[in-house]
mmCIF file of C-alpha atoms in Angstrom:
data_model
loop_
_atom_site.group_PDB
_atom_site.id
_atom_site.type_symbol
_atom_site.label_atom_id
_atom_site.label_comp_id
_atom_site.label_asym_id
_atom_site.label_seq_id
_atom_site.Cartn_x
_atom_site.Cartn_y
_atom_site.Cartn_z
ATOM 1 C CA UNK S 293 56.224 60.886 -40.489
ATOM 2 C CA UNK S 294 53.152 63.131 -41.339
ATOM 3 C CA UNK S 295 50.714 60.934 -42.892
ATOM 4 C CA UNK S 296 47.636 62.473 -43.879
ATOM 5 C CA UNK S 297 47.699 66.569 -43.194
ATOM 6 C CA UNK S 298 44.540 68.509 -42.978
ATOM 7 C CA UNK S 299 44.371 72.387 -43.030
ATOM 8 C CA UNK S 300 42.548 74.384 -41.878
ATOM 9 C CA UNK S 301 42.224 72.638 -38.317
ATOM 10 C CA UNK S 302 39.265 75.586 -37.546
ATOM 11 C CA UNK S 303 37.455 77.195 -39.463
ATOM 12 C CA UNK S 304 34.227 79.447 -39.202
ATOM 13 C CA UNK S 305 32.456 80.887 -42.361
ATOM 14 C CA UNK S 306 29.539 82.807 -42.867
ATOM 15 C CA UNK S 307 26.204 81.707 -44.914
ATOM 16 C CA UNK S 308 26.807 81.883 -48.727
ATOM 17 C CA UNK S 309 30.757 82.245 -48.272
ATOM 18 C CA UNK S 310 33.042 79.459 -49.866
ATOM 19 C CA UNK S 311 36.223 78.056 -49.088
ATOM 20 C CA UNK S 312 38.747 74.974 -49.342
ATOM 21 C CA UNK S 313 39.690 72.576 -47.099
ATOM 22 C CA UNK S 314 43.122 70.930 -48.202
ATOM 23 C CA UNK S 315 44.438 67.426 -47.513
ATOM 24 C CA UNK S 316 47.758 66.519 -48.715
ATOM 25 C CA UNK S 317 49.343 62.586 -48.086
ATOM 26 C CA UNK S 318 52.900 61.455 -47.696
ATOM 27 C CA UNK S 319 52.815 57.654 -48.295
ATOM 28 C CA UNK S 320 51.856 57.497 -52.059
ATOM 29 C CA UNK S 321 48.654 56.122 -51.661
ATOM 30 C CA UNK S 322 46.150 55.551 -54.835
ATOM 31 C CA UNK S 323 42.812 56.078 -52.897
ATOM 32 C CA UNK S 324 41.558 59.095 -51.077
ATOM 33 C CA UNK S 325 38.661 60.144 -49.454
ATOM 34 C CA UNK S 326 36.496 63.081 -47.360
ATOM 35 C CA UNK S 327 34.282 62.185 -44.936
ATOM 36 C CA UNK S 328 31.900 63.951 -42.532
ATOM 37 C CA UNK S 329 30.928 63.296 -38.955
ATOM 38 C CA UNK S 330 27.902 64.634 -37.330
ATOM 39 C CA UNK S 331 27.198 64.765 -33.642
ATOM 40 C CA UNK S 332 26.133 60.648 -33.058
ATOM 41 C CA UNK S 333 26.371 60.063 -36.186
ATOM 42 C CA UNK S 334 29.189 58.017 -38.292
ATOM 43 C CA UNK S 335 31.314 59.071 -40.969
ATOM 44 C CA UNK S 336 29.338 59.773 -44.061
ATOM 45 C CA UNK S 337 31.657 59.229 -47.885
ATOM 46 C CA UNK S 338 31.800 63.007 -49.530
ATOM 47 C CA UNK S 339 33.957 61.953 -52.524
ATOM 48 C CA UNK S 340 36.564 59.800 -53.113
ATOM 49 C CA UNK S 341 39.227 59.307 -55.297
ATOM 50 C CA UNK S 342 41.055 56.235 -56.921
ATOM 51 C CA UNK S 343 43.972 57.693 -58.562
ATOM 52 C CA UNK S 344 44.768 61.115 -59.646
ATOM 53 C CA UNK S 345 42.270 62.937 -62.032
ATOM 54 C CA UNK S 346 39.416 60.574 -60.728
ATOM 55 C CA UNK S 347 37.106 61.032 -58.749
ATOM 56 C CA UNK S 348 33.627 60.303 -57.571
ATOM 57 C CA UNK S 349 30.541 60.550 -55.389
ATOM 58 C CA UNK S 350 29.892 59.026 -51.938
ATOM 59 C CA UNK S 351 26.980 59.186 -49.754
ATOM 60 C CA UNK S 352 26.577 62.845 -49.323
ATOM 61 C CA UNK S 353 28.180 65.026 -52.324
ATOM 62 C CA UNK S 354 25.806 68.007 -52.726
ATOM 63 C CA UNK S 355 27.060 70.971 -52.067
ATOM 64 C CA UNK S 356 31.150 70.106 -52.248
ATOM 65 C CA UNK S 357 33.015 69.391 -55.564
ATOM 66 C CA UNK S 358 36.584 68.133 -55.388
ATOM 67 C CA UNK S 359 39.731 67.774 -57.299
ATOM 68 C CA UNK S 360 42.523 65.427 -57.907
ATOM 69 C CA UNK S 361 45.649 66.538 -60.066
ATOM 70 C CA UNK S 362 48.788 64.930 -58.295
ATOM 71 C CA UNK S 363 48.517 61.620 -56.047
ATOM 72 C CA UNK S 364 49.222 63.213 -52.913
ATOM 73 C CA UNK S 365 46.880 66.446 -52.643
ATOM 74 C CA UNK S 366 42.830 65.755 -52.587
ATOM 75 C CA UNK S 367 41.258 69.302 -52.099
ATOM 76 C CA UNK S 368 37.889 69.548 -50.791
ATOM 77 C CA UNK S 369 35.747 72.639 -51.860
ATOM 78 C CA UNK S 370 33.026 74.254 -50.635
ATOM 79 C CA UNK S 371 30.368 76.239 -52.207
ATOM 80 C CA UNK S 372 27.539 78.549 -51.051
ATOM 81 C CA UNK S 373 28.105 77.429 -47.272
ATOM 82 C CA UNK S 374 24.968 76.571 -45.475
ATOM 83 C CA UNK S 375 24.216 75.958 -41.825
ATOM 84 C CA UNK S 376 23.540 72.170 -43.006
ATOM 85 C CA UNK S 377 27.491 72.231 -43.595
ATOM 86 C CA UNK S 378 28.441 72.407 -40.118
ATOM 87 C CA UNK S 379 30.267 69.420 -39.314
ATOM 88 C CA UNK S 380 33.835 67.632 -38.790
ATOM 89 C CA UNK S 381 35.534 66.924 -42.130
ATOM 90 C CA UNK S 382 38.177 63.881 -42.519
ATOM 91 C CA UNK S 383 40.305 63.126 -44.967
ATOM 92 C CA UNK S 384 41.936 59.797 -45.285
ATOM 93 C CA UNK S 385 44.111 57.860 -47.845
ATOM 94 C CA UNK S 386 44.366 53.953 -48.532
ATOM 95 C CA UNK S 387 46.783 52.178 -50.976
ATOM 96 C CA UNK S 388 43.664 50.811 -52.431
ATOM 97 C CA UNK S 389 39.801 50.623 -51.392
ATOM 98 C CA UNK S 390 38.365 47.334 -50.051
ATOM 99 C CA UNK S 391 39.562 43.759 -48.717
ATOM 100 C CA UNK S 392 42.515 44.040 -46.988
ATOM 101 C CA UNK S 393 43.437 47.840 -46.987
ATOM 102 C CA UNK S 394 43.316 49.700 -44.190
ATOM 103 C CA UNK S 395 42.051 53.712 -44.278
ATOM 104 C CA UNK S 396 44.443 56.345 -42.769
ATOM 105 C CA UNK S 397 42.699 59.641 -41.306
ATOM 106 C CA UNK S 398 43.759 63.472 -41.145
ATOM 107 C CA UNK S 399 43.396 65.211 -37.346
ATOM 108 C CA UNK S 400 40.123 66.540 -38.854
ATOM 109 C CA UNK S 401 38.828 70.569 -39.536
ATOM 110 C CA UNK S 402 36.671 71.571 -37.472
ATOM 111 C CA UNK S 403 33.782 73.532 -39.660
ATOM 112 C CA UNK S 404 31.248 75.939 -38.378
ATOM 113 C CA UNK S 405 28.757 77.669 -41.028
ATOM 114 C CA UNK S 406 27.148 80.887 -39.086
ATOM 115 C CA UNK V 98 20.578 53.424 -45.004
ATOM 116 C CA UNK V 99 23.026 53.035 -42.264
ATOM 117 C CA UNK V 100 24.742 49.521 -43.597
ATOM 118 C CA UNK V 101 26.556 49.381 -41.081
ATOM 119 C CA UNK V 102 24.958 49.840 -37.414
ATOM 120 C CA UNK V 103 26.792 50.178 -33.840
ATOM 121 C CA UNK V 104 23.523 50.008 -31.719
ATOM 122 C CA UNK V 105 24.982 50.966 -28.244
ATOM 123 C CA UNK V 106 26.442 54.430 -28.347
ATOM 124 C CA UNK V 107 27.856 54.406 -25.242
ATOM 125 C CA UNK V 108 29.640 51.771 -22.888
ATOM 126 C CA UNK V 109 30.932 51.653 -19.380
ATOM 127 C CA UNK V 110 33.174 49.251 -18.322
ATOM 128 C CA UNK V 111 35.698 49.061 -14.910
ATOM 129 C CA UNK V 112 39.254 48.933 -15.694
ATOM 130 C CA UNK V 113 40.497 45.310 -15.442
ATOM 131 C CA UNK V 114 37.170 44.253 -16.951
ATOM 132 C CA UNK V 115 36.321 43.012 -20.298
ATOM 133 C CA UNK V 116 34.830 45.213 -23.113
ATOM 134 C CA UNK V 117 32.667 44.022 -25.757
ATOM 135 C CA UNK V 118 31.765 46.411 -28.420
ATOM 136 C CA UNK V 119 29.164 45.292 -30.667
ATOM 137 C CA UNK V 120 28.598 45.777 -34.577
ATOM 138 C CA UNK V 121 26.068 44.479 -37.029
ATOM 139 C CA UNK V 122 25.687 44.899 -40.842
ATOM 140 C CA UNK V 123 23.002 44.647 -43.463
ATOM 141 C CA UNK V 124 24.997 43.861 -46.840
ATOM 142 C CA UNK V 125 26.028 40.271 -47.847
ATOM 143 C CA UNK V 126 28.550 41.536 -49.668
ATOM 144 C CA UNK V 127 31.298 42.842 -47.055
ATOM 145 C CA UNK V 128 33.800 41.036 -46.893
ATOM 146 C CA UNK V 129 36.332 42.858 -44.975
ATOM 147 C CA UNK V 130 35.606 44.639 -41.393
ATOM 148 C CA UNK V 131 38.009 47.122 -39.726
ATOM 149 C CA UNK V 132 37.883 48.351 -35.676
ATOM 150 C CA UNK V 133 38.945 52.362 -35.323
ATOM 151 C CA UNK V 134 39.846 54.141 -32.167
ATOM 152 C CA UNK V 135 39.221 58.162 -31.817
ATOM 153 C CA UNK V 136 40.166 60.188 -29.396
ATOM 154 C CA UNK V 137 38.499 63.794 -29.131
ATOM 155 C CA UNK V 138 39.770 66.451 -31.573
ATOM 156 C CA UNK V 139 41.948 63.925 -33.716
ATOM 157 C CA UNK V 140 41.097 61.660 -36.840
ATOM 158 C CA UNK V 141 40.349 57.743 -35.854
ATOM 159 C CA UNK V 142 43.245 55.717 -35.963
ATOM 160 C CA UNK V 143 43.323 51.821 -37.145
ATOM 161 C CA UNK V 144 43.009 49.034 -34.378
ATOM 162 C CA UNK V 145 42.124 46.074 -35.919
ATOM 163 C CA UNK V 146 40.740 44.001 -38.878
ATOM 164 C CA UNK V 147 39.420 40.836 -40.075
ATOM 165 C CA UNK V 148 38.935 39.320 -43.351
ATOM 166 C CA UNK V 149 35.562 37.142 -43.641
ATOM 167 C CA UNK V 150 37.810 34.004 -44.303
ATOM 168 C CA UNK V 151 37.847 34.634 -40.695
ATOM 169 C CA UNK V 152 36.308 34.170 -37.528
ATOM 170 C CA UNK V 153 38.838 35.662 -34.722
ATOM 171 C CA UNK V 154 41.907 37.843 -35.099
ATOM 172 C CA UNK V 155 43.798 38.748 -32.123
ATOM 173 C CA UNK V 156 46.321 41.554 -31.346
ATOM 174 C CA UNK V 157 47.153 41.983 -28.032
ATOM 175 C CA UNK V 158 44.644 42.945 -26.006
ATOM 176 C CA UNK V 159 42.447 42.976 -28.418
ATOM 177 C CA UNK V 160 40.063 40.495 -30.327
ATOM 178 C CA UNK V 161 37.623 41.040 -33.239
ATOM 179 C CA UNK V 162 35.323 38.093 -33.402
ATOM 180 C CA UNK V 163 33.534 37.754 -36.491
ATOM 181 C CA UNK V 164 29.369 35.670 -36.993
ATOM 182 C CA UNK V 165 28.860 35.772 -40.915
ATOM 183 C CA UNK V 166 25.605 34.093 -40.596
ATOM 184 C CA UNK V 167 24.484 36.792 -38.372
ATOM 185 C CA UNK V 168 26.281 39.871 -40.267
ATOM 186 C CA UNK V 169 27.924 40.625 -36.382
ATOM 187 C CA UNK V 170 31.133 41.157 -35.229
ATOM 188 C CA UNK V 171 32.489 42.591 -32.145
ATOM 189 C CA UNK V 172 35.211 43.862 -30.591
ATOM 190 C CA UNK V 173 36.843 42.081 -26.991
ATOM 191 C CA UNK V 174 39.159 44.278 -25.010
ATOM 192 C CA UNK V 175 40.919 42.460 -22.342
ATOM 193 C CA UNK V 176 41.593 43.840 -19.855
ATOM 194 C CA UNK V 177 40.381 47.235 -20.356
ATOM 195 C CA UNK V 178 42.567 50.289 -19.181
ATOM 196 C CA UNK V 179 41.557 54.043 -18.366
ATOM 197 C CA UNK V 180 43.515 54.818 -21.948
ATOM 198 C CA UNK V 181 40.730 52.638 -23.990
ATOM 199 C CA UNK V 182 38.380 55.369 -23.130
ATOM 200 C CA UNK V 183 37.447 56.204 -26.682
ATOM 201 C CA UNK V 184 34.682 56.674 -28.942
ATOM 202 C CA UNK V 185 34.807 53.256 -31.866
ATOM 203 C CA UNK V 186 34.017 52.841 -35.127
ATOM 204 C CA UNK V 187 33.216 49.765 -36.792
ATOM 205 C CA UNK V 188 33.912 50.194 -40.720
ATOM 206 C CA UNK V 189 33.344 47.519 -43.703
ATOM 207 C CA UNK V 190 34.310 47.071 -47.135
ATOM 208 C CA UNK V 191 32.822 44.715 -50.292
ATOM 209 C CA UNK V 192 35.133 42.646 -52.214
ATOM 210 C CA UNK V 193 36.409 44.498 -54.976
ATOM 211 C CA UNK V 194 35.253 47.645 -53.266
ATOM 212 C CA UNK V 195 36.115 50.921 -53.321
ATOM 213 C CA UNK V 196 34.083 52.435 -50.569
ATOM 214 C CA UNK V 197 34.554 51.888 -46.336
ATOM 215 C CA UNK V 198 31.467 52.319 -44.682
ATOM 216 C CA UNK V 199 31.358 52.990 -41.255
ATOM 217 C CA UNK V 200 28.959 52.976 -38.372
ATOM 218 C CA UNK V 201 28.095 55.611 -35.600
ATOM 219 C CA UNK V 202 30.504 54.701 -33.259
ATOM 220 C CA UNK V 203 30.301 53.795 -29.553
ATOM 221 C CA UNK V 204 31.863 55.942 -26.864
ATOM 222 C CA UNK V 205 33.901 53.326 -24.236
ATOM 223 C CA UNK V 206 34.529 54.608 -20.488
ATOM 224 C CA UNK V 207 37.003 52.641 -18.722
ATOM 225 C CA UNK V 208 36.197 53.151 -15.137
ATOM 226 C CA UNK V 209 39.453 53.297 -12.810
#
């Protein structure tokens, strides 16, 4: 039972290099999201998602676009990395957002922009 | 603005003991509050959750208690075991919401 997958789980770029962090879900779920963690600090919203081809800004977009063209894959794109990048990335998946759903996360990739 | 604030980030507790782990929030407007576990290197997983029809919900060893007049809820572990050790998130979502926001977490030691 996979869940929410997350590749890669490591990663290291260099300044100005781009890449693409995939997430892919199993459980049919409408609603899915990237978040970032900081050392001591909480998850911060990238994007989210409510249903294939939507999407939309969270707390902290610039920088990353996304994608959304089937239910279960929610690519996460990176452009021009900068140091500022550095961080843990989540993805997670919900059957929908808000009262009474409950948010599934990936294992996480580990990002560090050198 | 951090809506959602965990103002101890870290907690020690001796196994047997109870835990209390501590969340407040600034927005009227949540109505639903989650609990997350996370281990190191691995995503947070779901503990528990309360609706703000609410005031307790139990599972186990675990209780979320929930103060609407003073936007606070925390989390009861009882008793606490060595495999609680764990940093938690507090998360919250407005009715008809599409967004979970979440605080900084709190790292728990249980102390065997």
């Amino acid at each position: 039972n996979a869940g929410v997958t997350q590749t890669p789980k490591f990663r290291i770029l260099k300044i100005g290099q781009s890449m693409t962090l995939q997430c892919t879900q199993d459980m049919n779920h409408n609603y899915m999201y990237w978040y970032r963690q900081d050392p001591g600090m909480g998850l911060k919203l990238i994007y989210y998602s409510v249903g294939a081809g939507i999407t939309d800004k969270g707390e902290v977009p610039n920088g990353y676009n996304v994608s959304r063209s089937t239910t279960e894959d929610f690519p996460l794109r990176l452009e021009l990395a900068a140091p500022s990048q550095t961080s843990v990335y989540f993805c997670a998946s919900s059957w929908t957002g808000g009262t009474g759903n409950t948010i599934y996360f990936g294992e996480g990739s580990w990002l560090t922009v050198v | 603005d951090q809506q959602v604030k965990q103002n101890s980030p870290s907690l020690s507790v001796q196994e047997g003991r109870i835990s209390i782990l501590n969340c407040d929030y600034t927005n009227s407007m949540f109505d639903y509050f989650l609990w997350y576990k996370k281990y190191p290197a691995e995503g947070p997983t779901f503990l528990i959750s309360i609706s703000s029809i609410k005031d307790k919900n139990e599972d186990g060893r675990f209780t979320v208690f929930l103060n609407k007049s003073a936007k606070h809820l925390s989390l009861h572990i009882v008793p606490s075991q060595p495999g609680d050790s764990a940093v938690y998130f507090c998360a919250a979502s407005e009715l008809g919401g599409n967004q979970f926001y979440f605080g900084t977490g709190t790292s728990l030691t249980v102390i065997p």
